[in-house]
């Protein structure tokens, strides 16, 4: 049971406040903000309490999404609801930011009104909601000439326009209905890697969490068929085909997915509703099908001047011609330091962040199959041999477009049997680093 | 925050709103109303515009209507009279052919929260229950709950209740779930909606039609149902099996909750259910939302209390990611400690070692104390890591390591040699009082093993004037006196200086009193002092506490899937019993780590008040701790601490958990804490002991206060009185919560065991 829902900006401005049950006063908003900003770093902020009022909140898009409730409520439900609410707002407003929430407050009030009644969640399905929501979204991005950048000279179809711009999927779902705009469907395969590589280069832990998301901008969509790799297998025992099997440990599907063709043909059938939904989630632990994408060869020594020399060689083991965005981080010392560096290419940069005690090495482009190197010299006062222990680990954060770590691919994407007007279908793959750590 | 010049804003808005030109232009009218709502949600008081907004309500534009309703519902309670004007429009809307308009009107009519309007609302609500459109019925059903809560003291309309019960068969699942919710609220005084067999089976059959929110609600309400036969129970369980492994965490949690409440009499089935949710729970730990991860982690900690081996092979899932926030890292570290076994200990320690140099200081401390806790079972490897960490010469790490070592030595005295050589020379790095407190304790207790102790203490004594922490000063006193006992020649001079300073110049009462006491004690002779100060160096029998026994599920099932496990410190970690956990750390002066001290004091008080039971078996104190412990464990009594055999006074502390299986509502069982005391004949000795206890207890003043607070807050002390011979064993018992029957049973079991032992 939810008593109130409110949205605060990170500065504490009230963006949305809705009281469903009239049990607590509106001063709880300020109270919440005071409490949440007074927390020290290590205290779990998710649930806070003031007398009988319990605050549960999530942070998304730089905003606080807060629900007040009673002690015996299920935290899973409330948190899932708040996450779902943010997803709905994102669907309806296009993006999730302070600005978009501010501009679309009327729409969000309307949403909240339909989603929750008297503190009870009624529905969060965008299929049902679309019949009730009347307000139109105000797009927070004004028209810009840059949007035309992928239209070729004199409107000619160029190579570029075959790739959807990254902003294509951040628009309100409703615009398609009213403007008769493009009916598009995006299927995203998103994987997150959690990798720990030991100091000897051995893979200590490798987990992949992946999901297939469908974002649908079609007012009516009958049925969609998503074909996965035929050799896709679930669990350890089951192996299919002779080639390199694409294997995951566990797999779960959205309840709307029909799996009658899944066992034999690996085809997911569903009728996507408007907006974004996660069709399938899967996990793979402790077993990467291919070598980890990055390897690091560090050499750490001290020179006679008491300086610490860190020589880093970073190799990207992906197939060539894949460029990669890749800021690397390296944890280091607490004391006052001076950093001097020698990097292998001028477009890279490195800086020392005193707050997080880390050297951040930013690499804008990292083509597959190449190797980069850097030499960091650190002046550490009071340096002792034990301080070497404190260097590391190295954490990489990156985004690998067009690559899935598990090897999962979408064979085909069919909209059947009939679509009014041309529908554009986009399939995108991306692998993020949730946590990619290399010990030194 | 109210804007400066908010009055101007309101005046401007009012002018525009009442401008007939604006009113005739729909778009401009709507935009003006939009501005009003925007001002409202920013915190400007726009209640003055109420009458203008009431007029704006009468429109065909649904968007405008919705906006106006948002406004009206917020301010209706301030303007009850004006709100009456809206009712007419709302009632007219309830007749509208468009179901959306009808539901909107009905919902807002009930959201106005004005008792004076109830009579106008009832009729449209009754009609709403029979509306063709499901969305209107949904609103109408909840409307009755709102109406009931507006006038709680009015009688419940039986006709409405019947109507709501019959609507449980409504084809729309949301209407069905809303009926449950409304009946729960309306019939709260009777204990909520009646859950009998037909209703239960109906709800279970329709569970699949509901969305996840509806499923959670139904599953929660079904917890009240008690199946009539075992067959029925297992039918329900197998029906629910699908939702138990649901990919949606809320459904999974609600189902497990229901499972646990249905199977409270069948522990084996409950454990099997826990095994079954392992997959979904682990998946929730890898959810993209940090908050969901955190919730799942907290609940996994609960599950581990009953099934310690549940996640053993999945320990790698709890390794921390680089960018995770500190609160998730710390929970993961707590989970990791529970998962240690022979196979993974090396990898796990290696991982934890990496966290010890975390940028976030409290995460680093959590990792260090986690290593200390693992050290109770795998002391060599852990001490190696801890010693290595001391080499970093980082203030906060050294302090945390020393505290951890102190806690470790208290449980595993065999580590003392390694610890002593490790802590030597690290006093320069420790700046905070808790770390110095721990260091002093170690130096005092193991003074004879570390050669440089006198020099270290001398530095402390020279700086005692500038010392701010009372706790450190008191510990310094104790440590110096202890050192004096084993190395008198080196220490005599500085002890004299310290005592002199503390007695003559120190302003703090606690410190000067303690100094005085030691001074007088030393007057009594070295043997007496030794008796008081050297008895508690560590207690091997505390080893019982290390392996935490698997708790029965119903110890925690009642807080499963509530906000309770997510609170900081809600899950008592094992270390809390020893006193090395972070919540103890926040006290300054730091409570002494000696558990038996604090216990003996609180027990000492009850003993002095003279209410206890005597058991006739004086020979018991000669039997060995091992045999006593073994005998007690046979009857499920755990021993906490002993004095060595043949010493007087002889004490044993023990505790037990009892389960009450007769009544379903008090299934949590009670905790009984007991002390056995044998003083022998000499009364003099006893009084001395009490003095000793008093002294030690003062050190733990804060700790003891805390204990008392909680004791008074939550427990009722149970004292049994019976006058028998003086030469018996005095049994003092505390119980929480109170349960006479269990206490009597416990006493009789205990007496039997003691008699059996002493007759051997």
JSON list of C-alpha atoms in Angstrom, two decimals, chain A residues 210-330:
[
{"chain": "A", "resi": 210, "resn": "UNK", "atom": "CA", "xyz": [21.80, -10.18, -20.44]},
{"chain": "A", "resi": 211, "resn": "UNK", "atom": "CA", "xyz": [18.40, -9.12, -21.59]},
{"chain": "A", "resi": 212, "resn": "UNK", "atom": "CA", "xyz": [16.49, -8.69, -24.77]},
{"chain": "A", "resi": 213, "resn": "UNK", "atom": "CA", "xyz": [14.44, -5.53, -24.76]},
{"chain": "A", "resi": 214, "resn": "UNK", "atom": "CA", "xyz": [11.78, -4.61, -27.23]},
{"chain": "A", "resi": 215, "resn": "UNK", "atom": "CA", "xyz": [10.81, -1.03, -27.67]},
{"chain": "A", "resi": 216, "resn": "UNK", "atom": "CA", "xyz": [7.80, -0.66, -29.81]},
{"chain": "A", "resi": 217, "resn": "UNK", "atom": "CA", "xyz": [6.56, 2.50, -31.44]},
{"chain": "A", "resi": 218, "resn": "UNK", "atom": "CA", "xyz": [3.78, 0.90, -33.37]},
{"chain": "A", "resi": 219, "resn": "UNK", "atom": "CA", "xyz": [0.24, 1.79, -32.49]},
{"chain": "A", "resi": 220, "resn": "UNK", "atom": "CA", "xyz": [-0.96, -1.70, -33.22]},
{"chain": "A", "resi": 221, "resn": "UNK", "atom": "CA", "xyz": [1.26, -4.65, -33.55]},
{"chain": "A", "resi": 222, "resn": "UNK", "atom": "CA", "xyz": [-0.18, -8.04, -34.16]},
{"chain": "A", "resi": 223, "resn": "UNK", "atom": "CA", "xyz": [2.50, -10.59, -33.63]},
{"chain": "A", "resi": 224, "resn": "UNK", "atom": "CA", "xyz": [6.23, -10.54, -33.67]},
{"chain": "A", "resi": 225, "resn": "UNK", "atom": "CA", "xyz": [8.58, -13.45, -34.02]},
{"chain": "A", "resi": 226, "resn": "UNK", "atom": "CA", "xyz": [12.13, -13.18, -32.78]},
{"chain": "A", "resi": 227, "resn": "UNK", "atom": "CA", "xyz": [14.45, -15.94, -33.87]},
{"chain": "A", "resi": 228, "resn": "UNK", "atom": "CA", "xyz": [17.49, -16.62, -31.73]},
{"chain": "A", "resi": 229, "resn": "UNK", "atom": "CA", "xyz": [20.56, -18.65, -32.64]},
{"chain": "A", "resi": 230, "resn": "UNK", "atom": "CA", "xyz": [19.52, -22.19, -33.36]},
{"chain": "A", "resi": 231, "resn": "UNK", "atom": "CA", "xyz": [22.31, -23.57, -31.24]},
{"chain": "A", "resi": 232, "resn": "UNK", "atom": "CA", "xyz": [21.15, -21.57, -28.21]},
{"chain": "A", "resi": 233, "resn": "UNK", "atom": "CA", "xyz": [21.00, -23.82, -25.16]},
{"chain": "A", "resi": 234, "resn": "UNK", "atom": "CA", "xyz": [20.00, -23.41, -21.56]},
{"chain": "A", "resi": 235, "resn": "UNK", "atom": "CA", "xyz": [21.72, -25.10, -18.67]},
{"chain": "A", "resi": 236, "resn": "UNK", "atom": "CA", "xyz": [24.81, -27.23, -18.59]},
{"chain": "A", "resi": 237, "resn": "UNK", "atom": "CA", "xyz": [23.49, -30.54, -19.78]},
{"chain": "A", "resi": 238, "resn": "UNK", "atom": "CA", "xyz": [21.67, -29.43, -22.86]},
{"chain": "A", "resi": 239, "resn": "UNK", "atom": "CA", "xyz": [23.85, -28.98, -25.93]},
{"chain": "A", "resi": 240, "resn": "UNK", "atom": "CA", "xyz": [22.64, -28.41, -29.40]},
{"chain": "A", "resi": 241, "resn": "UNK", "atom": "CA", "xyz": [24.37, -28.73, -32.73]},
{"chain": "A", "resi": 242, "resn": "UNK", "atom": "CA", "xyz": [28.01, -29.26, -33.32]},
{"chain": "A", "resi": 243, "resn": "UNK", "atom": "CA", "xyz": [29.27, -25.71, -33.65]},
{"chain": "A", "resi": 244, "resn": "UNK", "atom": "CA", "xyz": [30.13, -23.43, -30.83]},
{"chain": "A", "resi": 245, "resn": "UNK", "atom": "CA", "xyz": [26.97, -23.53, -28.80]},
{"chain": "A", "resi": 246, "resn": "UNK", "atom": "CA", "xyz": [25.56, -20.37, -27.37]},
{"chain": "A", "resi": 247, "resn": "UNK", "atom": "CA", "xyz": [24.87, -21.33, -23.83]},
{"chain": "A", "resi": 248, "resn": "UNK", "atom": "CA", "xyz": [23.28, -19.60, -20.87]},
{"chain": "A", "resi": 249, "resn": "UNK", "atom": "CA", "xyz": [22.70, -20.92, -17.39]},
{"chain": "A", "resi": 250, "resn": "UNK", "atom": "CA", "xyz": [19.34, -19.53, -16.62]},
{"chain": "A", "resi": 251, "resn": "UNK", "atom": "CA", "xyz": [16.73, -17.86, -18.70]},
{"chain": "A", "resi": 252, "resn": "UNK", "atom": "CA", "xyz": [13.40, -16.27, -17.94]},
{"chain": "A", "resi": 253, "resn": "UNK", "atom": "CA", "xyz": [10.80, -14.73, -20.17]},
{"chain": "A", "resi": 254, "resn": "UNK", "atom": "CA", "xyz": [8.21, -12.01, -20.03]},
{"chain": "A", "resi": 255, "resn": "UNK", "atom": "CA", "xyz": [4.83, -13.48, -19.27]},
{"chain": "A", "resi": 256, "resn": "UNK", "atom": "CA", "xyz": [3.44, -12.38, -22.64]},
{"chain": "A", "resi": 257, "resn": "UNK", "atom": "CA", "xyz": [5.98, -14.41, -24.56]},
{"chain": "A", "resi": 258, "resn": "UNK", "atom": "CA", "xyz": [4.68, -17.61, -26.11]},
{"chain": "A", "resi": 259, "resn": "UNK", "atom": "CA", "xyz": [7.25, -20.32, -26.19]},
{"chain": "A", "resi": 260, "resn": "UNK", "atom": "CA", "xyz": [5.58, -23.01, -28.32]},
{"chain": "A", "resi": 261, "resn": "UNK", "atom": "CA", "xyz": [8.22, -22.70, -31.01]},
{"chain": "A", "resi": 262, "resn": "UNK", "atom": "CA", "xyz": [11.06, -22.06, -28.62]},
{"chain": "A", "resi": 263, "resn": "UNK", "atom": "CA", "xyz": [12.05, -25.62, -27.87]},
{"chain": "A", "resi": 264, "resn": "UNK", "atom": "CA", "xyz": [12.41, -26.73, -31.45]},
{"chain": "A", "resi": 265, "resn": "UNK", "atom": "CA", "xyz": [13.20, -23.59, -33.40]},
{"chain": "A", "resi": 266, "resn": "UNK", "atom": "CA", "xyz": [14.30, -21.08, -30.79]},
{"chain": "A", "resi": 267, "resn": "UNK", "atom": "CA", "xyz": [11.65, -18.61, -31.78]},
{"chain": "A", "resi": 268, "resn": "UNK", "atom": "CA", "xyz": [10.00, -16.24, -29.33]},
{"chain": "A", "resi": 269, "resn": "UNK", "atom": "CA", "xyz": [6.51, -15.13, -30.24]},
{"chain": "A", "resi": 270, "resn": "UNK", "atom": "CA", "xyz": [4.93, -12.13, -28.68]},
{"chain": "A", "resi": 271, "resn": "UNK", "atom": "CA", "xyz": [2.60, -9.24, -29.24]},
{"chain": "A", "resi": 272, "resn": "UNK", "atom": "CA", "xyz": [4.58, -6.30, -28.02]},
{"chain": "A", "resi": 273, "resn": "UNK", "atom": "CA", "xyz": [2.70, -3.54, -26.30]},
{"chain": "A", "resi": 274, "resn": "UNK", "atom": "CA", "xyz": [3.70, 0.03, -26.81]},
{"chain": "A", "resi": 275, "resn": "UNK", "atom": "CA", "xyz": [6.77, 1.18, -25.00]},
{"chain": "A", "resi": 276, "resn": "UNK", "atom": "CA", "xyz": [9.68, -0.71, -23.63]},
{"chain": "A", "resi": 277, "resn": "UNK", "atom": "CA", "xyz": [9.58, -4.20, -22.18]},
{"chain": "A", "resi": 278, "resn": "UNK", "atom": "CA", "xyz": [12.10, -6.80, -21.27]},
{"chain": "A", "resi": 279, "resn": "UNK", "atom": "CA", "xyz": [11.25, -9.91, -23.24]},
{"chain": "A", "resi": 280, "resn": "UNK", "atom": "CA", "xyz": [13.91, -12.22, -21.97]},
{"chain": "A", "resi": 281, "resn": "UNK", "atom": "CA", "xyz": [16.54, -12.20, -19.25]},
{"chain": "A", "resi": 282, "resn": "UNK", "atom": "CA", "xyz": [19.39, -14.62, -19.01]},
{"chain": "A", "resi": 283, "resn": "UNK", "atom": "CA", "xyz": [22.50, -15.27, -16.99]},
{"chain": "A", "resi": 284, "resn": "UNK", "atom": "CA", "xyz": [25.69, -17.06, -17.61]},
{"chain": "A", "resi": 285, "resn": "UNK", "atom": "CA", "xyz": [28.18, -17.57, -14.85]},
{"chain": "A", "resi": 286, "resn": "UNK", "atom": "CA", "xyz": [31.75, -18.69, -14.69]},
{"chain": "A", "resi": 287, "resn": "UNK", "atom": "CA", "xyz": [32.09, -19.66, -18.28]},
{"chain": "A", "resi": 288, "resn": "UNK", "atom": "CA", "xyz": [32.85, -17.19, -21.03]},
{"chain": "A", "resi": 289, "resn": "UNK", "atom": "CA", "xyz": [32.45, -18.60, -24.51]},
{"chain": "A", "resi": 290, "resn": "UNK", "atom": "CA", "xyz": [35.35, -16.53, -25.78]},
{"chain": "A", "resi": 291, "resn": "UNK", "atom": "CA", "xyz": [38.42, -14.93, -24.29]},
{"chain": "A", "resi": 292, "resn": "UNK", "atom": "CA", "xyz": [37.77, -11.84, -22.19]},
{"chain": "A", "resi": 293, "resn": "UNK", "atom": "CA", "xyz": [37.80, -8.76, -24.41]},
{"chain": "A", "resi": 294, "resn": "UNK", "atom": "CA", "xyz": [40.61, -6.94, -22.63]},
{"chain": "A", "resi": 295, "resn": "UNK", "atom": "CA", "xyz": [43.83, -8.05, -21.08]},
{"chain": "A", "resi": 296, "resn": "UNK", "atom": "CA", "xyz": [46.23, -5.98, -19.11]},
{"chain": "A", "resi": 297, "resn": "UNK", "atom": "CA", "xyz": [49.93, -6.53, -18.67]},
{"chain": "A", "resi": 298, "resn": "UNK", "atom": "CA", "xyz": [51.06, -4.31, -15.83]},
{"chain": "A", "resi": 299, "resn": "UNK", "atom": "CA", "xyz": [54.59, -3.80, -14.62]},
{"chain": "A", "resi": 300, "resn": "UNK", "atom": "CA", "xyz": [55.00, -1.91, -11.39]},
{"chain": "A", "resi": 301, "resn": "UNK", "atom": "CA", "xyz": [58.30, -0.92, -9.97]},
{"chain": "A", "resi": 302, "resn": "UNK", "atom": "CA", "xyz": [59.94, 1.91, -8.14]},
{"chain": "A", "resi": 303, "resn": "UNK", "atom": "CA", "xyz": [62.80, 3.86, -9.48]},
{"chain": "A", "resi": 304, "resn": "UNK", "atom": "CA", "xyz": [65.64, 5.13, -7.36]},
{"chain": "A", "resi": 305, "resn": "UNK", "atom": "CA", "xyz": [63.99, 8.52, -6.94]},
{"chain": "A", "resi": 306, "resn": "UNK", "atom": "CA", "xyz": [61.24, 6.90, -4.84]},
{"chain": "A", "resi": 307, "resn": "UNK", "atom": "CA", "xyz": [58.78, 7.22, -7.65]},
{"chain": "A", "resi": 308, "resn": "UNK", "atom": "CA", "xyz": [56.36, 4.54, -8.57]},
{"chain": "A", "resi": 309, "resn": "UNK", "atom": "CA", "xyz": [56.45, 3.53, -12.20]},
{"chain": "A", "resi": 310, "resn": "UNK", "atom": "CA", "xyz": [53.42, 1.82, -13.58]},
{"chain": "A", "resi": 311, "resn": "UNK", "atom": "CA", "xyz": [53.76, 0.52, -17.07]},
{"chain": "A", "resi": 312, "resn": "UNK", "atom": "CA", "xyz": [50.44, -0.63, -18.45]},
{"chain": "A", "resi": 313, "resn": "UNK", "atom": "CA", "xyz": [49.97, -2.56, -21.62]},
{"chain": "A", "resi": 314, "resn": "UNK", "atom": "CA", "xyz": [46.34, -3.03, -22.54]},
{"chain": "A", "resi": 315, "resn": "UNK", "atom": "CA", "xyz": [45.35, -5.38, -25.29]},
{"chain": "A", "resi": 316, "resn": "UNK", "atom": "CA", "xyz": [41.98, -5.67, -26.93]},
{"chain": "A", "resi": 317, "resn": "UNK", "atom": "CA", "xyz": [41.27, -9.21, -28.04]},
{"chain": "A", "resi": 318, "resn": "UNK", "atom": "CA", "xyz": [38.20, -8.50, -30.08]},
{"chain": "A", "resi": 319, "resn": "UNK", "atom": "CA", "xyz": [38.12, -9.09, -33.78]},
{"chain": "A", "resi": 320, "resn": "UNK", "atom": "CA", "xyz": [39.67, -6.21, -35.71]},
{"chain": "A", "resi": 321, "resn": "UNK", "atom": "CA", "xyz": [37.65, -3.28, -36.97]},
{"chain": "A", "resi": 322, "resn": "UNK", "atom": "CA", "xyz": [35.60, -3.03, -33.83]},
{"chain": "A", "resi": 323, "resn": "UNK", "atom": "CA", "xyz": [36.11, 0.29, -32.22]},
{"chain": "A", "resi": 324, "resn": "UNK", "atom": "CA", "xyz": [35.47, 0.53, -28.56]},
{"chain": "A", "resi": 325, "resn": "UNK", "atom": "CA", "xyz": [34.80, 3.31, -26.12]},
{"chain": "A", "resi": 326, "resn": "UNK", "atom": "CA", "xyz": [36.90, 2.69, -23.16]},
{"chain": "A", "resi": 327, "resn": "UNK", "atom": "CA", "xyz": [37.82, 4.83, -20.19]},
{"chain": "A", "resi": 328, "resn": "UNK", "atom": "CA", "xyz": [40.09, 2.87, -17.95]},
{"chain": "A", "resi": 329, "resn": "UNK", "atom": "CA", "xyz": [40.43, 3.44, -14.27]},
{"chain": "A", "resi": 330, "resn": "UNK", "atom": "CA", "xyz": [43.18, 2.53, -11.95]}
]
